[in-house]
mmCIF file of C-alpha atoms in Angstrom:
data_model
loop_
_atom_site.group_PDB
_atom_site.id
_atom_site.type_symbol
_atom_site.label_atom_id
_atom_site.label_comp_id
_atom_site.label_asym_id
_atom_site.label_seq_id
_atom_site.Cartn_x
_atom_site.Cartn_y
_atom_site.Cartn_z
ATOM 1 C CA MET A 18 -23.068 36.637 0.209
ATOM 2 C CA ARG A 19 -24.417 34.840 -2.829
ATOM 3 C CA ARG A 20 -25.527 31.343 -2.290
ATOM 4 C CA ARG A 21 -23.033 29.809 -4.664
ATOM 5 C CA SER A 22 -20.066 31.398 -3.233
ATOM 6 C CA PHE A 23 -21.131 30.269 0.233
ATOM 7 C CA VAL A 24 -21.348 26.781 -1.064
ATOM 8 C CA VAL A 25 -18.069 27.090 -2.486
ATOM 9 C CA MET A 26 -16.501 28.525 0.718
ATOM 10 C CA ALA A 27 -18.269 25.838 2.870
ATOM 11 C CA GLY A 28 -16.637 23.296 0.594
ATOM 12 C CA ALA A 29 -13.246 24.653 1.007
ATOM 13 C CA ALA A 30 -13.608 24.952 4.660
ATOM 14 C CA ALA A 31 -14.533 21.156 4.953
ATOM 15 C CA MET A 32 -11.414 20.265 3.175
ATOM 16 C CA LEU A 33 -9.155 22.625 5.184
ATOM 17 C CA PRO A 34 -6.413 20.649 7.128
ATOM 18 C CA MET A 35 -6.866 20.253 10.814
ATOM 19 C CA GLY A 36 -3.327 21.243 11.318
ATOM 20 C CA ALA A 37 -2.458 17.629 12.201
ATOM 21 C CA ARG A 38 0.793 16.472 10.483
ATOM 22 C CA ALA A 39 3.264 13.897 11.389
ATOM 23 C CA LYS A 40 7.035 15.203 11.916
ATOM 24 C CA PRO A 41 10.192 13.597 10.724
ATOM 25 C CA GLU A 42 11.101 13.024 14.254
ATOM 26 C CA GLU A 43 8.066 10.983 14.687
ATOM 27 C CA VAL A 44 9.050 8.780 11.901
ATOM 28 C CA GLU A 45 12.616 8.696 13.512
ATOM 29 C CA ALA A 46 11.094 7.695 16.762
ATOM 30 C CA LEU A 47 9.134 4.876 15.183
ATOM 31 C CA VAL A 48 12.130 3.717 13.236
ATOM 32 C CA ARG A 49 14.231 3.673 16.359
ATOM 33 C CA ALA A 50 11.478 1.564 18.048
ATOM 34 C CA ILE A 51 11.872 -1.050 15.477
ATOM 35 C CA THR A 52 15.725 -1.077 15.487
ATOM 36 C CA GLY A 53 15.997 -0.839 19.183
ATOM 37 C CA GLY A 54 17.937 2.378 19.409
ATOM 38 C CA ALA A 55 20.289 2.194 16.347
ATOM 39 C CA PRO A 56 19.737 4.033 13.336
ATOM 40 C CA ALA A 57 18.771 1.711 10.451
ATOM 41 C CA ARG A 58 21.390 1.398 7.875
ATOM 42 C CA PRO A 59 20.632 2.396 4.181
ATOM 43 C CA GLY A 60 20.790 -0.347 1.721
ATOM 44 C CA ARG A 61 19.225 -4.025 1.284
ATOM 45 C CA VAL A 62 15.605 -2.635 0.988
ATOM 46 C CA LYS A 63 14.298 -0.782 -2.269
ATOM 47 C CA LEU A 64 11.497 1.577 -2.051
ATOM 48 C CA ASP A 65 9.766 2.384 -5.273
ATOM 49 C CA VAL A 66 7.424 5.261 -5.442
ATOM 50 C CA PRO A 67 7.349 8.087 -7.914
ATOM 51 C CA GLU A 68 9.217 11.280 -7.093
ATOM 52 C CA LEU A 69 6.572 13.471 -8.709
ATOM 53 C CA VAL A 70 2.989 12.590 -7.962
ATOM 54 C CA GLU A 71 0.147 14.407 -9.520
ATOM 55 C CA ASN A 72 -2.548 12.984 -7.395
ATOM 56 C CA GLY A 73 -1.821 11.992 -3.793
ATOM 57 C CA ASN A 74 -5.046 10.140 -3.340
ATOM 58 C CA THR A 75 -3.708 6.994 -4.917
ATOM 59 C CA VAL A 76 0.014 6.509 -5.349
ATOM 60 C CA GLY A 77 1.675 3.239 -6.444
ATOM 61 C CA LEU A 78 4.263 2.041 -4.016
ATOM 62 C CA THR A 79 6.516 -0.979 -4.058
ATOM 63 C CA VAL A 80 8.922 -2.408 -1.699
ATOM 64 C CA SER A 81 11.416 -5.136 -2.654
ATOM 65 C CA LEU A 82 14.962 -6.229 -1.593
ATOM 66 C CA GLY A 83 18.067 -5.118 -3.416
ATOM 67 C CA GLU A 84 20.826 -7.185 -4.834
ATOM 68 C CA ASP A 85 23.228 -6.630 -1.799
ATOM 69 C CA VAL A 86 21.202 -8.887 0.178
ATOM 70 C CA PRO A 87 23.053 -12.044 1.270
ATOM 71 C CA LYS A 88 21.498 -15.267 0.102
ATOM 72 C CA ASP A 89 21.025 -16.669 3.675
ATOM 73 C CA ALA A 90 19.181 -13.366 4.971
ATOM 74 C CA VAL A 91 15.467 -13.999 5.831
ATOM 75 C CA LEU A 92 13.088 -10.985 5.636
ATOM 76 C CA THR A 93 10.598 -10.849 8.478
ATOM 77 C CA ASP A 94 8.977 -7.446 8.156
ATOM 78 C CA ILE A 95 8.757 -4.262 6.145
ATOM 79 C CA HIS A 96 7.427 -1.073 7.497
ATOM 80 C CA VAL A 97 6.578 2.149 5.585
ATOM 81 C CA PHE A 98 6.339 5.572 7.059
ATOM 82 C CA ALA A 99 5.353 8.909 5.582
ATOM 83 C CA ASP A 100 6.507 12.084 7.565
ATOM 84 C CA GLY A 101 3.979 14.496 6.105
ATOM 85 C CA ASN A 102 0.799 12.599 6.701
ATOM 86 C CA PRO A 103 -1.326 12.984 9.641
ATOM 87 C CA ARG A 104 -0.185 9.918 11.003
ATOM 88 C CA PRO A 105 3.346 8.557 10.068
ATOM 89 C CA GLY A 106 2.533 4.991 9.765
ATOM 90 C CA VAL A 107 1.438 3.807 6.401
ATOM 91 C CA VAL A 108 1.562 0.062 6.481
ATOM 92 C CA HIS A 109 3.515 -2.849 8.056
ATOM 93 C CA PHE A 110 4.009 -6.073 6.087
ATOM 94 C CA ARG A 111 4.903 -9.367 7.730
ATOM 95 C CA PHE A 112 6.455 -11.984 5.550
ATOM 96 C CA GLY A 113 5.557 -15.777 6.707
ATOM 97 C CA LYS A 114 7.319 -19.120 6.189
ATOM 98 C CA LEU A 115 5.580 -19.462 2.848
ATOM 99 C CA ALA A 116 6.504 -16.149 1.528
ATOM 100 C CA GLY A 117 8.038 -16.089 -2.033
ATOM 101 C CA VAL A 118 9.691 -13.215 -3.777
ATOM 102 C CA PRO A 119 10.186 -10.388 -0.981
ATOM 103 C CA LYS A 120 8.178 -7.880 -2.959
ATOM 104 C CA VAL A 121 4.885 -6.208 -2.205
ATOM 105 C CA ALA A 122 2.948 -3.522 -4.082
ATOM 106 C CA THR A 123 0.139 -1.444 -2.931
ATOM 107 C CA ARG A 124 -1.463 2.094 -3.447
ATOM 108 C CA VAL A 125 -0.994 4.749 -0.647
ATOM 109 C CA ARG A 126 -2.256 8.256 0.164
ATOM 110 C CA LEU A 127 0.096 11.143 0.428
ATOM 111 C CA ALA A 128 -1.399 14.368 2.165
ATOM 112 C CA THR A 129 1.501 16.503 0.886
ATOM 113 C CA SER A 130 5.078 16.569 -0.377
ATOM 114 C CA GLN A 131 7.013 14.459 1.927
ATOM 115 C CA THR A 132 9.706 11.789 2.508
ATOM 116 C CA VAL A 133 8.684 8.180 2.479
ATOM 117 C CA THR A 134 10.671 5.748 4.416
ATOM 118 C CA ALA A 135 10.819 1.937 4.166
ATOM 119 C CA VAL A 136 12.370 -0.083 6.982
ATOM 120 C CA ALA A 137 13.301 -3.853 6.441
ATOM 121 C CA VAL A 138 13.857 -6.132 9.171
ATOM 122 C CA PHE A 139 15.643 -9.513 8.862
ATOM 123 C CA ALA A 140 15.490 -12.618 11.084
ATOM 124 C CA ASP A 141 19.052 -11.800 12.403
ATOM 125 C CA GLY A 142 17.612 -8.457 13.782
ATOM 126 C CA SER A 143 19.579 -6.292 11.370
ATOM 127 C CA CYS A 144 17.322 -3.342 10.064
ATOM 128 C CA TRP A 145 17.877 -1.701 6.572
ATOM 129 C CA THR A 146 16.091 1.396 5.065
ATOM 130 C CA ASP A 147 15.465 3.416 2.018
ATOM 131 C CA GLN A 148 14.012 6.697 1.573
ATOM 132 C CA VAL A 149 12.215 8.648 -1.378
ATOM 133 C CA ALA A 150 11.397 12.415 -1.276
ATOM 134 C CA VAL A 151 8.162 12.839 -2.990
ATOM 135 C CA LEU A 152 6.609 15.996 -4.541
ATOM 136 C CA VAL A 153 2.851 15.970 -4.464
ATOM 137 C CA THR A 154 1.081 18.526 -6.659
ATOM 138 C CA TRP A 155 -2.471 17.424 -5.645
ATOM 139 C CA SER A 156 -2.815 16.300 -2.155
ATOM 140 C CA ALA A 157 -4.842 13.531 -0.773
ATOM 141 C CA CYS A 158 -7.929 14.744 0.907
ATOM 142 C CA LEU A 159 -6.717 13.334 4.100
ATOM 143 C CA ASP A 160 -7.895 16.127 6.310
ATOM 144 C CA MET B 157 -18.623 -6.231 2.199
ATOM 145 C CA ALA B 158 -21.009 -7.896 0.075
ATOM 146 C CA VAL B 159 -18.771 -7.095 -3.246
ATOM 147 C CA LYS B 160 -16.313 -9.805 -4.268
ATOM 148 C CA PRO B 161 -12.811 -8.691 -4.419
ATOM 149 C CA LEU B 162 -10.868 -8.820 -7.586
ATOM 150 C CA LEU B 163 -8.467 -11.790 -6.782
ATOM 151 C CA SER B 164 -5.839 -13.188 -8.908
ATOM 152 C CA VAL B 165 -4.107 -16.492 -7.813
ATOM 153 C CA PRO B 166 -2.853 -19.327 -9.824
ATOM 154 C CA ARG B 167 -4.824 -22.697 -9.404
ATOM 155 C CA GLU B 168 -1.878 -24.682 -10.445
ATOM 156 C CA VAL B 169 1.764 -23.975 -9.308
ATOM 157 C CA LYS B 170 5.224 -25.694 -9.514
ATOM 158 C CA ALA B 171 6.768 -26.518 -6.267
ATOM 159 C CA GLY B 172 9.029 -24.222 -4.679
ATOM 160 C CA VAL B 173 8.508 -21.681 -7.502
ATOM 161 C CA PRO B 174 7.236 -18.226 -6.304
ATOM 162 C CA PHE B 175 3.981 -17.004 -7.653
ATOM 163 C CA GLU B 176 2.236 -13.708 -7.467
ATOM 164 C CA VAL B 177 -0.971 -13.130 -5.506
ATOM 165 C CA ARG B 178 -3.089 -9.808 -6.225
ATOM 166 C CA ILE B 179 -5.926 -8.682 -4.559
ATOM 167 C CA LEU B 180 -8.334 -5.519 -4.848
ATOM 168 C CA ILE B 181 -10.923 -5.122 -1.963
ATOM 169 C CA GLN B 182 -13.620 -2.730 -2.630
ATOM 170 C CA HIS B 183 -13.697 -0.439 0.545
ATOM 171 C CA PRO B 184 -13.839 3.270 1.151
ATOM 172 C CA MET B 185 -10.850 3.260 3.627
ATOM 173 C CA GLU B 186 -12.494 6.232 5.403
ATOM 174 C CA THR B 187 -9.511 8.034 7.077
ATOM 175 C CA GLY B 188 -11.264 9.377 10.039
ATOM 176 C CA PHE B 189 -9.396 12.716 9.190
ATOM 177 C CA ARG B 190 -12.033 14.140 6.934
ATOM 178 C CA ARG B 191 -14.930 16.507 7.798
ATOM 179 C CA ASP B 192 -18.613 16.264 6.340
ATOM 180 C CA ALA B 193 -20.252 19.522 5.100
ATOM 181 C CA VAL B 194 -21.270 20.579 8.527
ATOM 182 C CA GLY B 195 -17.826 20.178 10.158
ATOM 183 C CA GLY B 196 -18.487 16.788 11.904
ATOM 184 C CA VAL B 197 -15.564 14.292 11.813
ATOM 185 C CA ILE B 198 -16.397 11.372 9.418
ATOM 186 C CA ALA B 199 -15.580 8.144 11.540
ATOM 187 C CA ARG B 200 -12.643 6.150 10.517
ATOM 188 C CA ASP B 201 -13.532 3.032 8.748
ATOM 189 C CA ILE B 202 -10.572 1.283 7.205
ATOM 190 C CA ILE B 203 -9.453 -2.569 6.704
ATOM 191 C CA HIS B 204 -6.741 -2.704 9.297
ATOM 192 C CA THR B 205 -5.731 -6.320 9.077
ATOM 193 C CA PHE B 206 -5.042 -8.633 6.125
ATOM 194 C CA GLU B 207 -3.847 -12.015 6.432
ATOM 195 C CA CYS B 208 -2.859 -14.987 3.866
ATOM 196 C CA SER B 209 -2.124 -18.397 4.824
ATOM 197 C CA VAL B 210 -2.007 -21.806 3.351
ATOM 198 C CA GLU B 211 -3.206 -24.704 5.530
ATOM 199 C CA GLY B 212 -2.421 -22.570 8.792
ATOM 200 C CA GLU B 213 0.946 -21.680 7.579
ATOM 201 C CA GLU B 214 1.456 -17.886 7.051
ATOM 202 C CA VAL B 215 2.288 -16.496 3.740
ATOM 203 C CA PHE B 216 1.874 -12.814 4.260
ATOM 204 C CA ALA B 217 -0.042 -10.258 6.612
ATOM 205 C CA ALA B 218 -0.357 -6.538 6.591
ATOM 206 C CA ARG B 219 -1.291 -4.041 9.136
ATOM 207 C CA LEU B 220 -2.966 -1.298 7.086
ATOM 208 C CA GLU B 221 -3.248 2.371 8.161
ATOM 209 C CA PRO B 222 -5.568 5.245 6.963
ATOM 210 C CA ALA B 223 -2.771 6.188 4.372
ATOM 211 C CA ILE B 224 -3.812 3.079 2.256
ATOM 212 C CA ALA B 225 -5.656 4.240 -0.668
ATOM 213 C CA ALA B 226 -9.455 3.554 -0.946
ATOM 214 C CA ASN B 227 -10.041 -0.074 -2.458
ATOM 215 C CA PRO B 228 -6.901 -1.277 -1.122
ATOM 216 C CA TYR B 229 -4.668 -3.332 -3.504
ATOM 217 C CA LEU B 230 -1.987 -5.649 -2.471
ATOM 218 C CA ALA B 231 0.348 -7.809 -4.582
ATOM 219 C CA PHE B 232 2.770 -10.257 -2.843
ATOM 220 C CA SER B 233 4.406 -13.540 -3.512
ATOM 221 C CA ALA B 234 3.991 -17.022 -2.132
ATOM 222 C CA ARG B 235 6.086 -20.049 -2.631
ATOM 223 C CA LEU B 236 4.472 -23.634 -1.837
ATOM 224 C CA GLU B 237 5.780 -27.142 -1.679
ATOM 225 C CA ARG B 238 2.560 -28.883 -1.277
ATOM 226 C CA SER B 239 -1.069 -28.453 -2.447
ATOM 227 C CA GLY B 240 -3.531 -26.722 -0.244
ATOM 228 C CA THR B 241 -6.235 -24.137 0.328
ATOM 229 C CA MET B 242 -5.120 -20.620 0.401
ATOM 230 C CA LEU B 243 -7.193 -18.399 2.974
ATOM 231 C CA LEU B 244 -7.182 -14.766 2.534
ATOM 232 C CA ARG B 245 -8.891 -12.982 5.318
ATOM 233 C CA TRP B 246 -9.311 -9.108 6.199
ATOM 234 C CA VAL B 247 -11.139 -7.164 9.070
ATOM 235 C CA ASP B 248 -12.321 -3.588 8.981
ATOM 236 C CA ASP B 249 -13.035 -1.042 11.735
ATOM 237 C CA HIS B 250 -16.782 -2.153 11.995
ATOM 238 C CA GLY B 251 -15.410 -5.656 12.752
ATOM 239 C CA VAL B 252 -16.630 -7.001 9.386
ATOM 240 C CA GLU B 253 -14.628 -9.729 8.718
ATOM 241 C CA ALA B 254 -14.429 -11.379 5.031
ATOM 242 C CA GLN B 255 -12.363 -14.061 3.369
ATOM 243 C CA GLU B 256 -11.619 -15.980 0.296
ATOM 244 C CA ARG B 257 -10.528 -19.444 -0.183
ATOM 245 C CA VAL B 258 -8.501 -20.668 -3.161
ATOM 246 C CA ASP B 259 -7.352 -24.207 -3.854
ATOM 247 C CA ILE B 260 -4.097 -24.302 -5.175
ATOM 248 C CA ARG B 261 -2.418 -27.551 -6.727
ATOM 249 C CA VAL B 262 1.164 -27.906 -6.629
ATOM 250 C CA VAL B 263 2.366 -29.883 -9.874
#
């Protein structure tokens, strides 16, 4: 084997997946743990993430509340999950007494094409969800 | 953690009017899923906890996972009725803790 081709192959091997991927059922189980068994209802929370992603290493993600939220509803938490990453959890935001507009932006890694789920928890215990199916053409080097 | 984060916080705000806080922290956010050239797992090193408060009252907190991109960026919102010092604090897997303080005047 020529030295250069060996180096290329070794590099490729280093980036090969270890085979570990979260499953949609894992995300469902995590969501159920938050809601206390009930499925989260679609609505109230809005997940903004591009449907077509070129580079999974850094993907802009914004969670906010929709217009269907009653004025007296108090947001306490937003959880974000990704069912195709090595681990399903992405981030958990907690909103305190001094929180302003219920909107958070960050940047995430997406290992492959997958469904991203946001779950918003309100002070009255109700849980609402939004999902986006994302097509990733160049995956994050998670593995 | 010697590098200062990029932090955007207004020094003067109106009482009860929401304002945006943005922070970009320089950190590799090593996932713990990658392997080096000889096949060894590169140890996980991420910022896992981020907290923002003003005079002990919570504004916002985040629990980050390896799925957060390198050099984590967070933009969130706060609303104050009284002037105070905003404390932003974060901790990584090496136990390295960093914080920033910003005095905010409510006018």
